[in-house]
CSV table of C-alpha atoms in Angstrom, one decimal:
chain,number,residue,atom,x,y,z
O,5,MET,CA,-99.0,-11.9,-161.6
O,6,SER,CA,-96.9,-15.1,-161.3
O,7,VAL,CA,-93.6,-15.3,-159.5
O,8,ILE,CA,-91.7,-16.1,-162.7
O,9,ALA,CA,-93.2,-13.1,-164.5
O,10,GLY,CA,-92.2,-10.8,-161.7
O,11,LEU,CA,-88.5,-11.8,-161.8
O,12,MET,CA,-86.2,-8.9,-162.7
O,13,GLN,CA,-84.4,-9.1,-166.0
O,14,ARG,CA,-80.6,-8.9,-165.9
O,15,THR,CA,-78.0,-8.2,-168.6
O,16,LEU,CA,-74.9,-10.3,-168.3
O,17,PHE,CA,-71.5,-9.3,-169.7
O,18,ASP,CA,-69.0,-11.9,-170.9
O,19,ALA,CA,-65.5,-11.3,-172.5
O,20,SER,CA,-62.9,-13.3,-174.2
O,21,ILE,CA,-59.4,-12.5,-175.5
O,22,GLY,CA,-56.9,-14.7,-177.1
O,23,TYR,CA,-53.4,-14.5,-178.7
O,24,ASP,CA,-51.5,-16.6,-181.1
O,25,LEU,CA,-48.0,-17.0,-179.6
O,26,GLY,CA,-46.7,-18.1,-183.0
O,27,LYS,CA,-46.3,-14.4,-183.7
O,28,VAL,CA,-43.5,-14.3,-181.0
O,29,GLY,CA,-41.8,-17.5,-182.0
O,30,LEU,CA,-43.9,-20.2,-180.2
O,31,ALA,CA,-45.4,-21.9,-183.3
O,32,GLY,CA,-48.7,-23.7,-182.7
O,33,VAL,CA,-49.3,-22.2,-179.2
O,34,ASP,CA,-52.4,-20.2,-178.4
O,35,VAL,CA,-53.6,-18.6,-175.2
O,36,ARG,CA,-57.1,-17.5,-174.3
O,37,LEU,CA,-58.7,-15.8,-171.3
O,38,ASN,CA,-62.5,-16.0,-170.8
O,39,ALA,CA,-64.6,-14.2,-168.2
O,40,ASN,CA,-68.3,-14.8,-167.6
O,41,ASN,CA,-70.7,-12.6,-165.7
O,42,LEU,CA,-68.2,-9.8,-165.4
O,43,THR,CA,-70.4,-7.6,-163.2
O,44,ASN,CA,-71.2,-10.6,-160.9
O,45,GLU,CA,-75.0,-10.2,-161.1
O,46,THR,CA,-77.2,-12.5,-159.1
O,47,TYR,CA,-79.9,-13.9,-161.4
O,48,VAL,CA,-82.3,-16.7,-161.9
O,49,ALA,CA,-81.1,-19.0,-164.7
O,50,SER,CA,-84.2,-21.2,-164.9
O,51,CYS,CA,-87.2,-22.4,-163.0
O,52,ALA,CA,-88.6,-25.9,-162.9
O,53,SER,CA,-91.8,-24.7,-161.3
O,54,LEU,CA,-93.1,-21.7,-159.4
O,55,ASN,CA,-91.4,-22.9,-156.2
O,56,PHE,CA,-88.1,-24.3,-157.6
O,57,CYS,CA,-85.6,-22.0,-159.4
O,58,TYR,CA,-81.9,-22.2,-160.1
O,59,LEU,CA,-79.6,-19.3,-159.6
O,60,GLY,CA,-77.1,-18.5,-162.4
O,61,GLU,CA,-73.3,-18.8,-162.0
O,62,GLU,CA,-71.3,-16.2,-160.2
O,63,ARG,CA,-68.4,-14.4,-162.0
O,64,ASN,CA,-65.8,-16.9,-163.2
O,65,LEU,CA,-62.5,-16.7,-165.1
O,66,SER,CA,-60.8,-19.4,-167.1
O,67,ALA,CA,-57.5,-19.5,-169.0
O,68,THR,CA,-56.6,-21.9,-171.8
O,69,VAL,CA,-53.3,-22.7,-173.4
O,70,SER,CA,-53.4,-24.9,-176.5
O,71,TYR,CA,-50.8,-26.4,-178.7
O,72,GLN,CA,-51.5,-27.6,-182.3
O,73,PHE,CA,-49.0,-30.0,-183.8
């Protein structure tokens, strides 16, 4: 059995929520919150060879505010 075939599979959970602030009087303004790898799993994202693998990203959050004019 190869090293790559023996790697454990992981399920990752991501989430995103957004809101149009035009509904409360701020026309053209949107906000969004994104979260990746919510359970902060350690996982192998890819392997270039049997001896060289990359770990996936840890949990991260990002927020965005956008304005359309």
